[in-house]
Each structure stands twice: as C-alpha cells, then as structure tokens.
Amino acid sequence: MSTLTQRSSGLVQRRTEASRSAAAADRERGSGDEDYEPRRGEEPEDDDSGDSKETRLTLMEEVLLLGLKDREGYTSFWNDCISSGLRGCMLIELALRGRLQLEACGMRRKSLLARKVICKSDAPTGDVLLDEALKHIKDTQPPETVQSWIELLSGETWNPLKLHYQLRNVRERLAKNLVEKGVLTTEKQNFLLFDMTTHPLTNNNIKQRLIKKVQESVLEKWVNDPHRMDKRLLALIFLAHSSDVLENAFAPLLDDQYDLAMKRVRQLLDLEPEGESMKNNANELLWAVVAAFTK
C-alpha cells in the first residue's frame, strides 16, 4: 500500500506546562490505565487545566492541525500520507479510550499485524468520526487486522463489497470540529476553475502549544524511553511522521536543535514494535499501528 511506507521526514516542538500537568494527572491515575474512559468532552489531553474543554484536541485533530497551512487553511496537495495517517489516529484514539484492543496472541504468538482488532467496549465516545469507526469495527465479523482497517477506513480496497467502510470527508469534518473549538475559521477560496472551502488558523496559541509540546518531547523533555513517555504524545509523534507533517513542527528550530530532534525521532522509528509491545504497560494496538506504518 503506497501510503503505508516509512518516511524519513521529521517532527517536533516544545512542551508546555499544560503537557506537564496532564502527564502528572496521568501518573496519578496510572499512565498505563488503558481502560480509562473520559466522559464526553473530557479527554486526557495536554492542554492547560484552565483551558475550556472545547480546546482539547483528539489525535486526529492534532495531526490535521500540524498539516494545515496557517493562512491558506488547507493541507499540502502533495501529501498523500495524511489520509491513512488520520485513520491510524482513530484506531489509537479508540484504544487509548478503552474501546479497542488486539485479540489475545495465543500459545503460538502471532505478530502484531496478524492479530485482529477487537471491540472492547461500544460505549459512545462523543466524537462522531470515532463512533462511526467503532461501529464498523464492532459490526464486522470475522474481525480485521490493524492494517486492513487503515486501508478499509481510507477506502483503499479493491473489494467493492467493502467500500462502505470508507469514512468520507474526514479532513473537512475534522476541520469543522476545529472551527467549533475556535481554532480555525471557514472561508471560500477561488482556484480559477472552482471554489474551495478552506479553514485558516484563527487561534494561533493552540497550534503553538501543540508545536511546542512536540518539540519539547524530543528536546528538553526527552526521556530516552518510549514507555516513560505519555502514550498520547508518543502516538502523536509516530502518526505525525507517518502523515508527513512532523517537518512542520520542526521547521522553526535552530539547525542544531533540528538535528538533535530528528536524531531522537529516528531512534523512535528504529524501535522494533513487536518487542516494544511485549514490555510492561505497553498498548499493543498502538504498537500495531506503528508496525503498519513502519514495516
């Protein structure tokens, strides 16, 4: 699959007090509590505790925000990776919210990419896109693998009987979510032969906090151990890279900071998902998505 290839491009930006307080809260309730299910609108995000809940973003929204051009309000026309990357975000988001897990590996241990995705809970998440993906996964028998779900939800299948699994207009729907949260606005742009709806940035503070959080995770706050990192932040780094938008977060860095950030990102990319998934406190589905994009 053309979009599931490993990229050598980058990602990163600094971390805020918001991310520190969120990480501390995660440790208090147990950062490995994959069954933690936030209430509607209550996601364990890295925002400041004083922020309104509307400014807390899902993984999909964070990846899209990193990929959006601030003034133009759309993603690069040359980016053919973000579509599948956003589907990977959905799977990990559902896993972190305790809705999905991988099937048991059994006596003969299967590889991550051979194991099926199982619905652990069908409780609504409060997010329409996540609930739509969850319903597809719950209703599908026999179950599919992580890589199959990324392809099916992206519409990248040759089987016409499975085209109904495709989630349509995902970027536009995520952008509208960000408009509702006060991060973006909506405009019409004329491109000679057609008009296109765009979503320029209106709240730069939220994007700058996101960029800073990514940068600091591989610079000042680097811990040299993925299992000591917040799972959501770790997933963001992998998925931003797989969606080819990490470079946007690293662009403002000085040359020596950029080189160090990219060196540490490559350390993460060189990890073996199979081995990492067997360590204590690991989220197997997260590492299965990583395996699907870096195999």
mmCIF file of C-alpha atoms in Angstrom:
data_model
loop_
_atom_site.group_PDB
_atom_site.id
_atom_site.type_symbol
_atom_site.label_atom_id
_atom_site.label_comp_id
_atom_site.label_asym_id
_atom_site.label_seq_id
_atom_site.Cartn_x
_atom_site.Cartn_y
_atom_site.Cartn_z
ATOM 1 C CA MET A 1 0.000 0.000 0.000
ATOM 2 C CA SER A 2 1.624 3.209 -1.199
ATOM 3 C CA THR A 3 0.662 5.356 1.776
ATOM 4 C CA LEU A 4 1.905 2.894 4.384
ATOM 5 C CA THR A 5 5.583 3.475 3.735
ATOM 6 C CA GLN A 6 8.187 4.687 6.175
ATOM 7 C CA ARG A 7 9.172 8.309 5.775
ATOM 8 C CA SER A 8 12.476 9.888 6.644
ATOM 9 C CA SER A 9 10.968 13.365 7.180
ATOM 10 C CA GLY A 10 10.629 14.986 10.576
ATOM 11 C CA LEU A 11 8.534 16.225 13.514
ATOM 12 C CA VAL A 12 8.886 18.176 16.801
ATOM 13 C CA GLN A 13 8.281 21.301 19.060
ATOM 14 C CA ARG A 14 8.419 22.302 22.699
ATOM 15 C CA ARG A 15 6.257 21.205 25.577
ATOM 16 C CA THR A 16 4.090 23.418 27.833
ATOM 17 C CA GLU A 17 3.124 23.410 31.489
ATOM 18 C CA ALA A 18 -0.144 22.066 30.167
ATOM 19 C CA SER A 19 1.512 18.865 28.993
ATOM 20 C CA ARG A 20 3.358 18.573 32.280
ATOM 21 C CA SER A 21 0.200 18.850 34.348
ATOM 22 C CA ALA A 22 -1.605 16.374 32.095
ATOM 23 C CA ALA A 23 1.273 13.914 32.392
ATOM 24 C CA ALA A 24 1.212 14.297 36.170
ATOM 25 C CA ALA A 25 -2.519 13.616 36.170
ATOM 26 C CA ASP A 26 -1.886 10.506 34.062
ATOM 27 C CA ARG A 27 0.661 9.269 36.565
ATOM 28 C CA GLU A 28 -1.730 9.798 39.444
ATOM 29 C CA ARG A 29 -4.400 7.622 37.932
ATOM 30 C CA GLY A 30 -1.782 5.329 36.359
ATOM 31 C CA SER A 31 -0.453 6.288 32.932
ATOM 32 C CA GLY A 32 -0.869 2.691 31.809
ATOM 33 C CA ASP A 33 -4.601 2.675 32.515
ATOM 34 C CA GLU A 34 -5.763 1.896 29.030
ATOM 35 C CA ASP A 35 -9.278 1.341 30.328
ATOM 36 C CA TYR A 36 -9.636 4.932 31.432
ATOM 37 C CA GLU A 37 -12.697 6.272 29.661
ATOM 38 C CA PRO A 38 -13.055 10.042 29.796
ATOM 39 C CA ARG A 39 -16.536 11.440 29.864
ATOM 40 C CA ARG A 40 -17.972 13.255 26.894
ATOM 41 C CA GLY A 41 -15.616 16.090 26.003
ATOM 42 C CA GLU A 42 -13.196 15.078 28.774
ATOM 43 C CA GLU A 43 -10.104 13.797 27.013
ATOM 44 C CA PRO A 44 -6.794 13.262 28.802
ATOM 45 C CA GLU A 45 -5.093 15.937 26.716
ATOM 46 C CA ASP A 46 -2.019 18.059 27.224
ATOM 47 C CA ASP A 47 -3.869 21.359 27.493
ATOM 48 C CA ASP A 48 -3.639 23.735 30.421
ATOM 49 C CA SER A 49 -6.042 22.909 33.206
ATOM 50 C CA GLY A 50 -7.506 26.381 32.790
ATOM 51 C CA ASP A 51 -8.433 25.789 29.167
ATOM 52 C CA SER A 52 -12.006 25.120 28.185
ATOM 53 C CA LYS A 53 -12.777 21.552 27.210
ATOM 54 C CA GLU A 54 -13.507 22.727 23.667
ATOM 55 C CA THR A 55 -9.780 23.404 23.123
ATOM 56 C CA ARG A 56 -8.768 19.833 23.927
ATOM 57 C CA LEU A 57 -7.945 18.062 20.704
ATOM 58 C CA THR A 58 -8.094 14.456 19.576
ATOM 59 C CA LEU A 59 -5.090 12.824 17.904
ATOM 60 C CA MET A 60 -6.786 13.259 14.511
ATOM 61 C CA GLU A 61 -7.297 16.976 15.086
ATOM 62 C CA GLU A 62 -3.707 17.452 16.272
ATOM 63 C CA VAL A 63 -2.251 15.722 13.205
ATOM 64 C CA LEU A 64 -4.523 17.704 10.866
ATOM 65 C CA LEU A 65 -3.635 20.959 12.637
ATOM 66 C CA LEU A 66 0.085 20.254 12.179
ATOM 67 C CA GLY A 67 -0.543 19.646 8.474
ATOM 68 C CA LEU A 68 -2.726 22.702 7.789
ATOM 69 C CA LYS A 69 -1.168 25.820 6.264
ATOM 70 C CA ASP A 70 -1.955 28.609 8.727
ATOM 71 C CA ARG A 71 -3.100 31.280 6.279
ATOM 72 C CA GLU A 72 -4.237 29.166 3.349
ATOM 73 C CA GLY A 73 -6.279 26.801 5.532
ATOM 74 C CA TYR A 74 -5.647 23.536 3.682
ATOM 75 C CA THR A 75 -3.102 20.704 3.695
ATOM 76 C CA SER A 76 -0.415 20.285 1.050
ATOM 77 C CA PHE A 77 -1.749 18.958 -2.248
ATOM 78 C CA TRP A 78 1.357 16.745 -2.431
ATOM 79 C CA ASN A 79 0.719 14.993 0.876
ATOM 80 C CA ASP A 80 -0.628 11.527 0.045
ATOM 81 C CA CYS A 81 0.070 10.116 3.533
ATOM 82 C CA ILE A 82 -2.229 12.107 5.791
ATOM 83 C CA SER A 83 -5.379 10.198 4.797
ATOM 84 C CA SER A 84 -4.128 6.854 6.094
ATOM 85 C CA GLY A 85 -2.359 8.595 8.980
ATOM 86 C CA LEU A 86 -5.664 10.007 10.227
ATOM 87 C CA ARG A 87 -7.205 6.505 10.169
ATOM 88 C CA GLY A 88 -4.306 5.266 12.265
ATOM 89 C CA CYS A 89 -5.058 8.120 14.674
ATOM 90 C CA MET A 90 -8.638 6.878 15.017
ATOM 91 C CA LEU A 91 -7.566 3.347 15.928
ATOM 92 C CA ILE A 92 -5.113 4.550 18.568
ATOM 93 C CA GLU A 93 -7.559 7.106 19.948
ATOM 94 C CA LEU A 94 -10.173 4.364 20.365
ATOM 95 C CA ALA A 95 -7.585 2.106 22.016
ATOM 96 C CA LEU A 96 -6.492 4.821 24.452
ATOM 97 C CA ARG A 97 -10.136 5.389 25.363
ATOM 98 C CA GLY A 98 -10.580 1.707 26.163
ATOM 99 C CA ARG A 99 -12.814 0.898 23.166
ATOM 100 C CA LEU A 100 -10.470 -1.321 21.121
ATOM 101 C CA GLN A 101 -7.773 -3.913 21.754
ATOM 102 C CA LEU A 102 -5.901 -6.623 19.869
ATOM 103 C CA GLU A 103 -7.030 -10.213 20.143
ATOM 104 C CA ALA A 104 -5.050 -12.442 22.520
ATOM 105 C CA CYS A 105 -1.846 -13.700 20.942
ATOM 106 C CA GLY A 106 -2.435 -17.331 21.976
ATOM 107 C CA MET A 107 0.075 -20.098 22.564
ATOM 108 C CA ARG A 108 1.700 -19.608 19.172
ATOM 109 C CA ARG A 109 2.400 -15.916 19.431
ATOM 110 C CA LYS A 110 1.096 -14.072 16.367
ATOM 111 C CA SER A 111 2.744 -10.944 15.055
ATOM 112 C CA LEU A 112 1.070 -7.609 15.752
ATOM 113 C CA LEU A 113 -0.016 -7.244 12.130
ATOM 114 C CA ALA A 114 -1.571 -10.725 12.095
ATOM 115 C CA ARG A 115 -3.740 -10.164 15.163
ATOM 116 C CA LYS A 116 -7.324 -8.937 14.778
ATOM 117 C CA VAL A 117 -8.798 -5.752 16.221
ATOM 118 C CA ILE A 118 -11.479 -6.497 18.816
ATOM 119 C CA CYS A 119 -14.162 -4.156 20.139
ATOM 120 C CA LYS A 120 -13.658 -3.966 23.903
ATOM 121 C CA SER A 121 -16.499 -1.505 24.582
ATOM 122 C CA ASP A 122 -19.061 0.093 22.275
ATOM 123 C CA ALA A 123 -19.843 2.972 24.631
ATOM 124 C CA PRO A 124 -20.156 6.223 22.625
ATOM 125 C CA THR A 125 -17.075 8.435 22.665
ATOM 126 C CA GLY A 126 -18.889 11.693 21.949
ATOM 127 C CA ASP A 127 -16.950 12.089 18.693
ATOM 128 C CA VAL A 128 -18.936 11.300 15.522
ATOM 129 C CA LEU A 129 -15.953 10.069 13.495
ATOM 130 C CA LEU A 130 -14.688 7.827 16.290
ATOM 131 C CA ASP A 131 -18.166 6.398 16.887
ATOM 132 C CA GLU A 132 -18.570 5.703 13.159
ATOM 133 C CA ALA A 133 -15.259 3.837 13.015
ATOM 134 C CA LEU A 134 -16.091 1.971 16.229
ATOM 135 C CA LYS A 135 -19.433 0.822 14.828
ATOM 136 C CA HIS A 136 -17.766 -0.556 11.681
ATOM 137 C CA ILE A 137 -15.237 -2.491 13.772
ATOM 138 C CA LYS A 138 -17.849 -3.796 16.210
ATOM 139 C CA ASP A 139 -20.217 -4.982 13.458
ATOM 140 C CA THR A 140 -17.583 -6.698 11.293
ATOM 141 C CA GLN A 141 -17.266 -10.469 11.516
ATOM 142 C CA PRO A 142 -14.798 -12.015 11.223
ATOM 143 C CA PRO A 143 -12.609 -9.226 12.660
ATOM 144 C CA GLU A 144 -9.942 -7.488 10.570
ATOM 145 C CA THR A 145 -6.320 -6.592 11.325
ATOM 146 C CA VAL A 146 -4.984 -3.105 12.042
ATOM 147 C CA GLN A 147 -3.530 -2.734 8.557
ATOM 148 C CA SER A 148 -6.797 -3.870 6.970
ATOM 149 C CA TRP A 149 -8.754 -1.314 8.986
ATOM 150 C CA ILE A 150 -6.437 1.520 7.965
ATOM 151 C CA GLU A 151 -6.986 0.558 4.319
ATOM 152 C CA LEU A 152 -10.736 -0.005 4.662
ATOM 153 C CA LEU A 153 -11.404 3.233 6.539
ATOM 154 C CA SER A 154 -9.312 5.066 3.915
ATOM 155 C CA GLY A 155 -11.243 3.449 1.046
ATOM 156 C CA GLU A 156 -8.087 1.802 -0.294
ATOM 157 C CA THR A 157 -9.583 -1.548 -1.182
ATOM 158 C CA TRP A 158 -10.210 -3.345 -4.442
ATOM 159 C CA ASN A 159 -13.184 -5.170 -2.956
ATOM 160 C CA PRO A 160 -16.375 -3.260 -3.944
ATOM 161 C CA LEU A 161 -18.264 -5.053 -1.155
ATOM 162 C CA LYS A 162 -16.069 -3.303 1.404
ATOM 163 C CA LEU A 163 -16.239 0.242 0.061
ATOM 164 C CA HIS A 164 -18.952 1.102 2.577
ATOM 165 C CA TYR A 165 -16.304 1.030 5.313
ATOM 166 C CA GLN A 166 -14.686 4.181 3.943
ATOM 167 C CA LEU A 167 -15.005 7.236 6.169
ATOM 168 C CA ARG A 168 -15.637 10.139 3.794
ATOM 169 C CA ASN A 169 -14.664 13.810 4.033
ATOM 170 C CA VAL A 170 -12.577 13.140 7.128
ATOM 171 C CA ARG A 171 -10.327 16.189 6.772
ATOM 172 C CA GLU A 172 -13.272 18.504 6.205
ATOM 173 C CA ARG A 173 -15.159 17.050 9.173
ATOM 174 C CA LEU A 174 -12.114 17.374 11.431
ATOM 175 C CA ALA A 175 -11.602 20.950 10.254
ATOM 176 C CA LYS A 176 -15.210 21.754 11.140
ATOM 177 C CA ASN A 177 -14.592 20.291 14.616
ATOM 178 C CA LEU A 178 -11.647 22.681 14.957
ATOM 179 C CA VAL A 179 -13.842 25.561 13.781
ATOM 180 C CA GLU A 180 -16.342 24.705 16.536
ATOM 181 C CA LYS A 181 -13.479 24.654 19.050
ATOM 182 C CA GLY A 182 -12.394 28.129 17.964
ATOM 183 C CA VAL A 183 -9.087 27.005 16.451
ATOM 184 C CA LEU A 184 -9.911 27.561 12.760
ATOM 185 C CA THR A 185 -12.331 29.657 10.748
ATOM 186 C CA THR A 186 -14.102 28.963 7.436
ATOM 187 C CA GLU A 187 -13.518 30.809 4.173
ATOM 188 C CA LYS A 188 -14.078 30.328 0.432
ATOM 189 C CA GLN A 189 -11.070 30.453 -1.882
ATOM 190 C CA ASN A 190 -11.270 30.733 -5.656
ATOM 191 C CA PHE A 191 -8.920 28.424 -7.561
ATOM 192 C CA LEU A 192 -9.570 29.544 -11.151
ATOM 193 C CA LEU A 193 -11.977 26.772 -12.156
ATOM 194 C CA PHE A 194 -13.583 26.090 -8.806
ATOM 195 C CA ASP A 195 -14.231 27.433 -5.319
ATOM 196 C CA MET A 196 -12.828 25.551 -2.352
ATOM 197 C CA THR A 197 -13.767 25.779 1.310
ATOM 198 C CA THR A 198 -10.674 26.476 3.391
ATOM 199 C CA HIS A 199 -10.068 26.712 7.131
ATOM 200 C CA PRO A 200 -7.362 29.256 8.042
ATOM 201 C CA LEU A 201 -5.939 29.355 11.535
ATOM 202 C CA THR A 202 -7.694 31.776 13.880
ATOM 203 C CA ASN A 203 -6.275 30.730 17.283
ATOM 204 C CA ASN A 204 -2.504 30.611 16.926
ATOM 205 C CA ASN A 205 -1.931 29.958 20.644
ATOM 206 C CA ILE A 206 -3.377 26.446 20.467
ATOM 207 C CA LYS A 207 -1.262 25.475 17.462
ATOM 208 C CA GLN A 208 1.872 26.960 19.014
ATOM 209 C CA ARG A 209 1.261 24.969 22.204
ATOM 210 C CA LEU A 210 0.868 21.825 20.113
ATOM 211 C CA ILE A 211 4.091 22.525 18.223
ATOM 212 C CA LYS A 212 5.923 23.330 21.448
ATOM 213 C CA LYS A 213 4.691 20.110 23.040
ATOM 214 C CA VAL A 214 6.028 18.024 20.149
ATOM 215 C CA GLN A 215 9.352 19.851 20.089
ATOM 216 C CA GLU A 216 9.985 19.573 23.807
ATOM 217 C CA SER A 217 9.153 15.861 23.801
ATOM 218 C CA VAL A 218 12.337 15.208 21.806
ATOM 219 C CA LEU A 219 14.431 18.063 23.174
ATOM 220 C CA GLU A 220 14.186 19.384 26.758
ATOM 221 C CA LYS A 221 11.775 16.689 27.938
ATOM 222 C CA TRP A 222 13.389 13.746 26.132
ATOM 223 C CA VAL A 223 13.367 10.635 28.361
ATOM 224 C CA ASN A 224 15.074 8.131 26.013
ATOM 225 C CA ASP A 225 12.439 5.506 26.779
ATOM 226 C CA PRO A 226 9.125 5.323 24.866
ATOM 227 C CA HIS A 227 7.444 3.575 27.793
ATOM 228 C CA ARG A 228 8.119 6.534 30.058
ATOM 229 C CA MET A 229 6.521 8.892 27.563
ATOM 230 C CA ASP A 230 2.846 9.777 27.656
ATOM 231 C CA LYS A 231 1.154 7.315 25.278
ATOM 232 C CA ARG A 232 -0.833 10.022 23.533
ATOM 233 C CA LEU A 233 2.278 12.109 22.903
ATOM 234 C CA LEU A 234 4.223 9.070 21.701
ATOM 235 C CA ALA A 235 1.394 8.215 19.293
ATOM 236 C CA LEU A 236 1.308 11.821 18.054
ATOM 237 C CA ILE A 237 4.994 11.711 17.143
ATOM 238 C CA PHE A 238 4.670 8.435 15.242
ATOM 239 C CA LEU A 239 1.465 9.457 13.460
ATOM 240 C CA ALA A 240 2.642 12.954 12.588
ATOM 241 C CA HIS A 241 5.682 11.342 10.992
ATOM 242 C CA SER A 242 3.576 8.766 9.151
ATOM 243 C CA SER A 243 1.275 11.580 7.947
ATOM 244 C CA ASP A 244 4.304 13.544 6.703
ATOM 245 C CA VAL A 245 3.530 16.606 8.846
ATOM 246 C CA LEU A 246 6.262 16.381 11.522
ATOM 247 C CA GLU A 247 8.536 18.579 9.477
ATOM 248 C CA ASN A 248 6.073 21.423 10.001
ATOM 249 C CA ALA A 249 6.609 21.235 13.759
ATOM 250 C CA PHE A 250 10.414 21.161 13.470
ATOM 251 C CA ALA A 251 10.756 23.908 10.876
ATOM 252 C CA PRO A 252 11.116 26.770 13.435
ATOM 253 C CA LEU A 253 14.001 25.050 15.249
ATOM 254 C CA LEU A 254 17.616 26.150 15.004
ATOM 255 C CA ASP A 255 19.847 23.854 12.968
ATOM 256 C CA ASP A 256 21.464 22.125 15.956
ATOM 257 C CA GLN A 257 18.071 21.676 17.664
ATOM 258 C CA TYR A 258 16.605 20.326 14.443
ATOM 259 C CA ASP A 259 19.413 17.799 14.024
ATOM 260 C CA LEU A 260 19.053 16.618 17.624
ATOM 261 C CA ALA A 261 15.263 16.371 17.326
ATOM 262 C CA MET A 262 15.489 14.355 14.128
ATOM 263 C CA LYS A 263 18.127 12.072 15.627
ATOM 264 C CA ARG A 264 15.799 11.241 18.511
ATOM 265 C CA VAL A 265 12.807 10.801 16.224
ATOM 266 C CA ARG A 266 14.831 8.283 14.229
ATOM 267 C CA GLN A 267 15.605 6.444 17.458
ATOM 268 C CA LEU A 268 11.853 6.036 17.962
ATOM 269 C CA LEU A 269 11.329 4.990 14.348
ATOM 270 C CA ASP A 270 14.078 2.369 14.642
ATOM 271 C CA LEU A 271 12.340 0.642 17.569
ATOM 272 C CA GLU A 272 11.001 -2.859 16.959
ATOM 273 C CA PRO A 273 7.215 -2.708 17.538
ATOM 274 C CA GLU A 274 6.960 -6.433 18.293
ATOM 275 C CA GLY A 275 9.433 -6.215 21.136
ATOM 276 C CA GLU A 276 8.097 -2.905 22.464
ATOM 277 C CA SER A 277 4.533 -4.251 22.576
ATOM 278 C CA MET A 278 5.585 -7.010 24.996
ATOM 279 C CA LYS A 279 7.001 -4.635 27.611
ATOM 280 C CA ASN A 280 5.132 -3.693 30.767
ATOM 281 C CA ASN A 281 2.497 -1.010 30.401
ATOM 282 C CA ALA A 282 2.592 -1.120 26.578
ATOM 283 C CA ASN A 283 -0.517 -0.543 24.480
ATOM 284 C CA GLU A 284 -0.406 -3.341 21.913
ATOM 285 C CA LEU A 285 -2.748 -1.697 19.448
ATOM 286 C CA LEU A 286 -0.642 1.476 19.444
ATOM 287 C CA TRP A 287 2.431 -0.546 18.511
ATOM 288 C CA ALA A 288 0.443 -2.478 15.894
ATOM 289 C CA VAL A 289 -0.434 0.811 14.172
ATOM 290 C CA VAL A 290 3.233 1.835 14.372
ATOM 291 C CA ALA A 291 4.176 -1.508 12.796
ATOM 292 C CA ALA A 292 1.666 -0.949 9.972
ATOM 293 C CA PHE A 293 3.320 2.352 9.026
ATOM 294 C CA THR A 294 6.976 1.405 9.525
ATOM 295 C CA LYS A 295 7.092 -2.174 8.258
#
